Coordinates of C-alpha atoms in Angstrom, one line a residue:
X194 CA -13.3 17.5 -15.8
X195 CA -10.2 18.7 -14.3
X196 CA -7.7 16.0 -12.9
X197 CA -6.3 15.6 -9.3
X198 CA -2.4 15.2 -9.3
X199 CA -1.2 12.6 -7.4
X200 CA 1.8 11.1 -5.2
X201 CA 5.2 9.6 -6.2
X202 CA 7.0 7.1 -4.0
X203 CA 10.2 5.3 -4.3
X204 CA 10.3 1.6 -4.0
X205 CA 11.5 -0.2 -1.1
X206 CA 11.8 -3.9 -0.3
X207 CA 13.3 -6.4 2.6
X208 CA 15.7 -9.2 1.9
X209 CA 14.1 -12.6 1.7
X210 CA 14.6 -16.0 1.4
X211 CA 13.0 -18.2 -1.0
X212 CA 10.4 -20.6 -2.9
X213 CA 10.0 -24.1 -1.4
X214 CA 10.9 -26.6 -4.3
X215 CA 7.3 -28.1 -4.2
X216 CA 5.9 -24.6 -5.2
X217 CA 7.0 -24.4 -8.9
X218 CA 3.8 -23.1 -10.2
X219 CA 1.7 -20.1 -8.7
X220 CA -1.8 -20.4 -9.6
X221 CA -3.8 -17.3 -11.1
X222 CA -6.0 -15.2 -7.9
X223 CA -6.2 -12.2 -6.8
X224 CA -3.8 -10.1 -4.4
X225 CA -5.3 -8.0 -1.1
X226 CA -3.5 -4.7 -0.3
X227 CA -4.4 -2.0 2.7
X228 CA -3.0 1.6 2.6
X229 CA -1.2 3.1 5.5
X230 CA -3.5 6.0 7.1
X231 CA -0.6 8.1 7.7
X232 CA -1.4 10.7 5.4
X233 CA 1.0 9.4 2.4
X234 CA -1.8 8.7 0.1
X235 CA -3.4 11.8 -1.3
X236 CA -5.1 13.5 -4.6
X237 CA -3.2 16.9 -5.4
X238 CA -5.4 19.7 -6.9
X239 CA -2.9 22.5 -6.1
X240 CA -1.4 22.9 -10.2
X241 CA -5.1 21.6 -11.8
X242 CA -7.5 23.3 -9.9
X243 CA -11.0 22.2 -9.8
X244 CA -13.4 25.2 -11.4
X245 CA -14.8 28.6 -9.4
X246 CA -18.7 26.8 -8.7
X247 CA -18.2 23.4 -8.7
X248 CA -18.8 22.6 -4.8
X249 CA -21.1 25.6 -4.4
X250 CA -22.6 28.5 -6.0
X251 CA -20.0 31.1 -5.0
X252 CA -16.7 28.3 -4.1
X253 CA -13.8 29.5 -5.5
X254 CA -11.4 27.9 -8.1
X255 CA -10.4 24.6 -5.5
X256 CA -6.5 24.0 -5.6
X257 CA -6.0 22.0 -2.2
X258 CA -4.6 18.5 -1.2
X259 CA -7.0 16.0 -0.4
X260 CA -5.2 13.3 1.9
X261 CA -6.9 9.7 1.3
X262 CA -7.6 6.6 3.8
X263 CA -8.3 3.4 2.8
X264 CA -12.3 2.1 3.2
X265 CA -12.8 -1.6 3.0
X266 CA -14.0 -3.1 0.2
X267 CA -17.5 -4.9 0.3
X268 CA -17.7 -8.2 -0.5
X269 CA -19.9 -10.9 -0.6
X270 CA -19.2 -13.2 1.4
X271 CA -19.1 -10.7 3.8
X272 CA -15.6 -9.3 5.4
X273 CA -14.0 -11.8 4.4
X274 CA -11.3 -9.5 2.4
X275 CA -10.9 -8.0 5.6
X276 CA -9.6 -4.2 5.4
X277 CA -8.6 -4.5 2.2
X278 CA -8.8 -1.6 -0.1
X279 CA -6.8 -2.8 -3.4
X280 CA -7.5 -5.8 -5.2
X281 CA -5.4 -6.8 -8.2
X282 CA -6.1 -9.8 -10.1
X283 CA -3.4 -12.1 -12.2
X284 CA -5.2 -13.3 -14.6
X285 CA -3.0 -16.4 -15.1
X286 CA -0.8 -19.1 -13.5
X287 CA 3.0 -18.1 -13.1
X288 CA 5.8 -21.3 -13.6
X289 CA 8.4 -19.8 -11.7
X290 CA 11.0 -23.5 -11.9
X291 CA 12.9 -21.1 -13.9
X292 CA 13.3 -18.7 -11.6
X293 CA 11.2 -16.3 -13.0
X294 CA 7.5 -16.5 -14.4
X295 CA 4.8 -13.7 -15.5
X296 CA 1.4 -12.9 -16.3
X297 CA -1.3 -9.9 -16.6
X298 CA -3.2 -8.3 -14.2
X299 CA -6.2 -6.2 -13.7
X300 CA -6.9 -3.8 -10.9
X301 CA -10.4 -5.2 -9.8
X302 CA -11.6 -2.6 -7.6
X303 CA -9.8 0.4 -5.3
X304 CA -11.6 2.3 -2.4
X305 CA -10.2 5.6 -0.7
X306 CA -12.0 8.2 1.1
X307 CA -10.7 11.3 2.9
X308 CA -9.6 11.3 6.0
X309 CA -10.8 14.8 7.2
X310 CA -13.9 17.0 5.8
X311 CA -12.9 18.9 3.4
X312 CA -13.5 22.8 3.3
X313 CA -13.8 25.1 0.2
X314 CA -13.6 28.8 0.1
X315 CA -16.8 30.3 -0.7
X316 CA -18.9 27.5 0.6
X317 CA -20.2 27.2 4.2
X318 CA -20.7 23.1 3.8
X319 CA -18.3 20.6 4.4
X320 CA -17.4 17.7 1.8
X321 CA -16.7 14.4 1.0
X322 CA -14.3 12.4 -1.2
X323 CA -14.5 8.9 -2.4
X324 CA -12.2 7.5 -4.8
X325 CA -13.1 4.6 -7.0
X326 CA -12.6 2.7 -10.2
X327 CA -13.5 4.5 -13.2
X328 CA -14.6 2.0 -15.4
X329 CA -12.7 -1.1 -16.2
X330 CA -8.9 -1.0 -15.8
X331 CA -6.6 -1.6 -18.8
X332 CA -4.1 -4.9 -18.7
X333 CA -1.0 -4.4 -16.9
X334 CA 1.5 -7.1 -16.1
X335 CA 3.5 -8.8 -13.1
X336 CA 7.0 -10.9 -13.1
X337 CA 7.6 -13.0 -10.3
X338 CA 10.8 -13.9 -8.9
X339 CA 11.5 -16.9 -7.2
X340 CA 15.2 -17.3 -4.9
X341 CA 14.5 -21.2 -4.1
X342 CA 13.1 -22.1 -0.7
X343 CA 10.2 -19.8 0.9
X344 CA 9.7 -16.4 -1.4
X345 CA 11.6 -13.8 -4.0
X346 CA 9.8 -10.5 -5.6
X347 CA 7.6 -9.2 -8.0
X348 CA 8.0 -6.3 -10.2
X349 CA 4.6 -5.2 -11.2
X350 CA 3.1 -2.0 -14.4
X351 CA -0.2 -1.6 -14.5
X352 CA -2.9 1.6 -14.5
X353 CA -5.4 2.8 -12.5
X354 CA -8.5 4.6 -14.2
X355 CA -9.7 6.4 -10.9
X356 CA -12.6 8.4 -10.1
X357 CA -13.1 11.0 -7.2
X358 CA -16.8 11.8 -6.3
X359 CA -17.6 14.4 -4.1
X360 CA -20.5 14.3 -1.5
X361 CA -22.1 17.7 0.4
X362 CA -21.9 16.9 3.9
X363 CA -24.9 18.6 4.6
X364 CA -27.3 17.7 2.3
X365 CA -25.8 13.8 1.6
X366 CA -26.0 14.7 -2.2
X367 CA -23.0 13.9 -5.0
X368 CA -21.9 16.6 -6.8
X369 CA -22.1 17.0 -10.9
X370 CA -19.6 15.2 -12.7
X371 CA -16.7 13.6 -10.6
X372 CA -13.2 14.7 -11.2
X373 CA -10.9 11.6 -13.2
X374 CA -7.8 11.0 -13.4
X375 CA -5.9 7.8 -14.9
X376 CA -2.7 7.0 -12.9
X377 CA 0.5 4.5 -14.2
X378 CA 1.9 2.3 -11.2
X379 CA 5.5 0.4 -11.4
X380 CA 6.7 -1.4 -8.6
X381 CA 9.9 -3.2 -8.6
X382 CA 12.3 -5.6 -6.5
X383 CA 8.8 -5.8 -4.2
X384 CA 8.9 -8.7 -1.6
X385 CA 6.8 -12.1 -1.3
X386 CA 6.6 -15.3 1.0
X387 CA 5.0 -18.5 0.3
X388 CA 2.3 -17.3 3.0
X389 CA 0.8 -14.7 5.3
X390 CA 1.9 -13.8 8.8
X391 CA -0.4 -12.8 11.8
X392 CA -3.6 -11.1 10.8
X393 CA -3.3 -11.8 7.3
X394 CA -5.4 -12.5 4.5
X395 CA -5.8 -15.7 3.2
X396 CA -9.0 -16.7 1.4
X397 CA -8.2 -18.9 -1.5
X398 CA -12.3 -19.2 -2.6
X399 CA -13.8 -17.7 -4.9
X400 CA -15.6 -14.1 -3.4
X401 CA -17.4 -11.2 -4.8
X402 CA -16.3 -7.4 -5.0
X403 CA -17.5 -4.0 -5.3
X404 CA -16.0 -2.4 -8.2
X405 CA -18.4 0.1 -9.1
X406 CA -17.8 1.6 -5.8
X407 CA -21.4 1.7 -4.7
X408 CA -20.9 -0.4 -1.6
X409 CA -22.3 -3.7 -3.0
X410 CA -20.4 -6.7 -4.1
X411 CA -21.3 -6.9 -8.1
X412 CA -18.5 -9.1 -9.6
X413 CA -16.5 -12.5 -8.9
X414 CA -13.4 -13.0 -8.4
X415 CA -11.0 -16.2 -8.1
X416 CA -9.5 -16.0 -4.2
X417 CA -6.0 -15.8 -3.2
X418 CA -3.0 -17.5 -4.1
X419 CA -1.9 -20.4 -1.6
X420 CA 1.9 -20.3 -1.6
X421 CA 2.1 -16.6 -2.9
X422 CA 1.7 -13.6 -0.4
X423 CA 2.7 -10.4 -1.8
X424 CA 3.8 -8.1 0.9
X425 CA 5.1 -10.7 3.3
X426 CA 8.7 -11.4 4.0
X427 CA 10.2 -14.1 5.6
X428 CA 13.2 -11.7 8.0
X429 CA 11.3 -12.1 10.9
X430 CA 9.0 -15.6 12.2
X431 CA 6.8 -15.2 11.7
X432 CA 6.3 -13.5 8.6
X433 CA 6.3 -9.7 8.6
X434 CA 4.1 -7.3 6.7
X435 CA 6.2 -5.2 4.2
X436 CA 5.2 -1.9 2.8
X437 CA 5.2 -2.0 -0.6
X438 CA 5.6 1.4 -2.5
X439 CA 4.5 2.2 -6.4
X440 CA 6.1 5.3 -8.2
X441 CA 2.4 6.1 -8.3
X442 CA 0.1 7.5 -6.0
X443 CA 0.3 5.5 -2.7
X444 CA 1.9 2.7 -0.5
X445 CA 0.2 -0.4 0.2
X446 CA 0.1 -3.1 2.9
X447 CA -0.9 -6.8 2.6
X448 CA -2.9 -6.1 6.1
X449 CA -3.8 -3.2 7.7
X450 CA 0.4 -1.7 9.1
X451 CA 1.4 -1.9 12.2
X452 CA 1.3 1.0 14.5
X453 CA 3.6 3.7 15.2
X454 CA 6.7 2.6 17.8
X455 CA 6.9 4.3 20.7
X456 CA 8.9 7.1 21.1
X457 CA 12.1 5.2 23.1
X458 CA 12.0 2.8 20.3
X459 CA 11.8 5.5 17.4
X460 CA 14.9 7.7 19.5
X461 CA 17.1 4.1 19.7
X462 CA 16.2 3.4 16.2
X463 CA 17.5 7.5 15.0
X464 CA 20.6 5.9 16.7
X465 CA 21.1 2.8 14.7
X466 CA 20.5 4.3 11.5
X467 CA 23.4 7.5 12.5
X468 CA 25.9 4.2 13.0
X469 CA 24.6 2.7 10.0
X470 CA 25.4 6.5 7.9
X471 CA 29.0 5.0 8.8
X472 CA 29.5 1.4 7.6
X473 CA 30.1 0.8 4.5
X474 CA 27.4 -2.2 3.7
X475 CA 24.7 -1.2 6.0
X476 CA 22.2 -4.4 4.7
X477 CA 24.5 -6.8 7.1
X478 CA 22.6 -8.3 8.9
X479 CA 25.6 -8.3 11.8
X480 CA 24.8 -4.6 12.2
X481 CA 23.6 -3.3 16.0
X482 CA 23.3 -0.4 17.9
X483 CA 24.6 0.4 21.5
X484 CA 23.7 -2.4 24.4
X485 CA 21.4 -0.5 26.2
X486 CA 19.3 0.5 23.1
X487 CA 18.5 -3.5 22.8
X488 CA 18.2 -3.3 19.3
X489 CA 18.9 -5.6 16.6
X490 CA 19.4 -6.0 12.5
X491 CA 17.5 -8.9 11.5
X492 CA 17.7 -8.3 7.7
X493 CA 17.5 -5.5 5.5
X494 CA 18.3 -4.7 1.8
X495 CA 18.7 -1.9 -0.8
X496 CA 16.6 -1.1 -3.4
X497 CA 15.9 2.0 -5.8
X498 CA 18.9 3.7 -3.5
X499 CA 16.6 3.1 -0.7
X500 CA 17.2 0.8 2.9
X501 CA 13.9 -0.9 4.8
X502 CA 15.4 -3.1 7.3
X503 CA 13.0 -5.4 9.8
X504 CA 15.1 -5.1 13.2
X505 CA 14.0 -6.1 16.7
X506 CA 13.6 -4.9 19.8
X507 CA 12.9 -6.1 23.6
X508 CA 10.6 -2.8 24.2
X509 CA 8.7 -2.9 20.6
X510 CA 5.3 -3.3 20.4
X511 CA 5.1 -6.4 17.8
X512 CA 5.8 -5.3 15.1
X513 CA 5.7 -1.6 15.1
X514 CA 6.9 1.3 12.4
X515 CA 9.9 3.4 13.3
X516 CA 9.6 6.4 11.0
X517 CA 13.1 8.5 11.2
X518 CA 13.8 12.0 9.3
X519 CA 15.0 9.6 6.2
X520 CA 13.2 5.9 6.5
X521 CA 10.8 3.9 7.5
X522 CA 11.9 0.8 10.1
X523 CA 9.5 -2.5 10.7
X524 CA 10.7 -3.3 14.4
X525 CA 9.4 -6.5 15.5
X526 CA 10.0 -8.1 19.6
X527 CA 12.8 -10.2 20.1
X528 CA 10.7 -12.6 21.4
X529 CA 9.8 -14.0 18.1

């Protein structure tokens, strides 16, 4: 079967601070990720078409983009994963008195559908998409990095044997063989805390996924990590959910991301980053816009050429994504 292309992102991180002393050793669990349903996460058919006949009788060769959302993951105990959509586990525990420890890791289970139905030339039914695990997914590997007092970052390789089953709309029936597609994920300079912010997920017993995809929880797995939150940084009290982006197909969240600022906020944010096109170190954390915009730099960093920076502001909804023509802001009240 014919393989879906899909998305590459660059990496991007905030600053942090760093591991308390009494955290030397991280022990082995499972990490909890969300995707953004902004349309950034998507399977690509347009230069691998899918064959004339495979949704219908008479569809024609299919070379659209299918844009994905996440679907939460069942488990057993029930919703206690939350949203989440991604679960990676690390197999092992990580000494990180060194600075630096690392270990493998498995991608347990992924769940994406498509956002809209999707139409095909030739057919008059709508479709389905569900993306899942294709099989079991090859060892990959995570370092952790450790800057002393309350976090550091990861850099993370690892593959993902997908699966993308379609589903007629009208009739509720699958479709003949799904298409597959085998993606390589690297992440690097990506942040963590030693725990979760608001609505995050921390569920350090054991729990059982679905990894077959089939909506029931078939296989065990350790919980997460007390004192290692990946996704979480510690620029903003509490701590703030960071994006986290793969050169791969999608970005993820530790919870499900904050919603989109309003547009006063997004216009004074546009302003802040023109000022910031003119200083010469635009991670300072000294860094504001005009008075009356009531915006602030709270941290912010470079990484892969790229800037996220976690500012706040008295009008935000808390916390809230600032999207400009060229980055992504968290903006977070001032109140906190």
């Amino acid at each position: 079967m014919r393989n879906g292309r899909f998305l590459v992102l660059v990496v991007c991180a905030l600053a942090l601070a760093a591991l308390p002393a009494a955290a030397q050793t991280l022990t082995a669990g499972i990490d909890v990720w969300t995707t953004p349903d902004d349309g950034s996460a998507y399977v690509d058919f347009t230069d691998n078409p899918l064959p004339a006949g495979y949704f219908c009788a008479s569809s024609q060769p299919f070379a659209q983009r299918i844009t994905l959302k996440g679907s939460a993951i069942a488990t057993s105990p029930s919703g206690v994963l939350g949203s989440t959509d991604t679960v990676v586990e690390r197999t092992g525990d990580v000494d990180v008195s060194g600075g630096q420890g690392s270990t493998t890791i498995h991608v347990r289970a992924i769940s994406f559908v498509n956002r809209t139905a999707i139409s095909v030339p030739g057919c008059s039914d709508t479709f389905s998409a569900k993306v899942g695990l294709s099989g079991t997914a090859p060892a990959g590997s995570i370092t952790i990095h450790s800057s002393g007092t309350a976090g550091g970052t990861f850099d993370a390789s690892f593959s993902v044997p997908g699966k993308i089953t379609f589903t007629n709309n009208t009739t509720g029936l699958p479709l003949r063989t799904p298409a597959t597609e085998t993606i390589s994920l690297q992440t690097s300079g990506a942040p963590w805390a030693d725990s979760v912010g608001t609505g995050g997920i921390a569920y350090p017993n054991p729990v059982s996924i679905d990894t077959n995809g089939d909506g029931v929880a078939d296989d065990s797995t350790p919980g997460t990590t007390p004192g290692f939150a990946p996704g979480w940084s510690h620029g903003c009290n509490p701590p703030c959910p960071v994006k986290v982006d793969h050169n791969g197909p999608h970005p993820t969240w530790p919870l499900p991301p904050p919603p989109k600022c309003s547009k006063d906020v997004i216009d004074a944010v546009s302003r802040f980053e023109a000022e910031q096109a003119d200083t010469v170190n635009p991670a300072s954390a000294s860094n504001t816009v005009a008075a009356e915009d009531e915006i602030n730099v709270l941290s912010s960093t470079r990484v892969a050429g790229q800037s996220l920076a976690v500012i706040d502001s008295a009008t935000a909804i808390t916390p809230c994504l600032a999207t400009t023509t060229t980055s992504t802001y968290v903006v977070v009240s001032d109140s906190n």
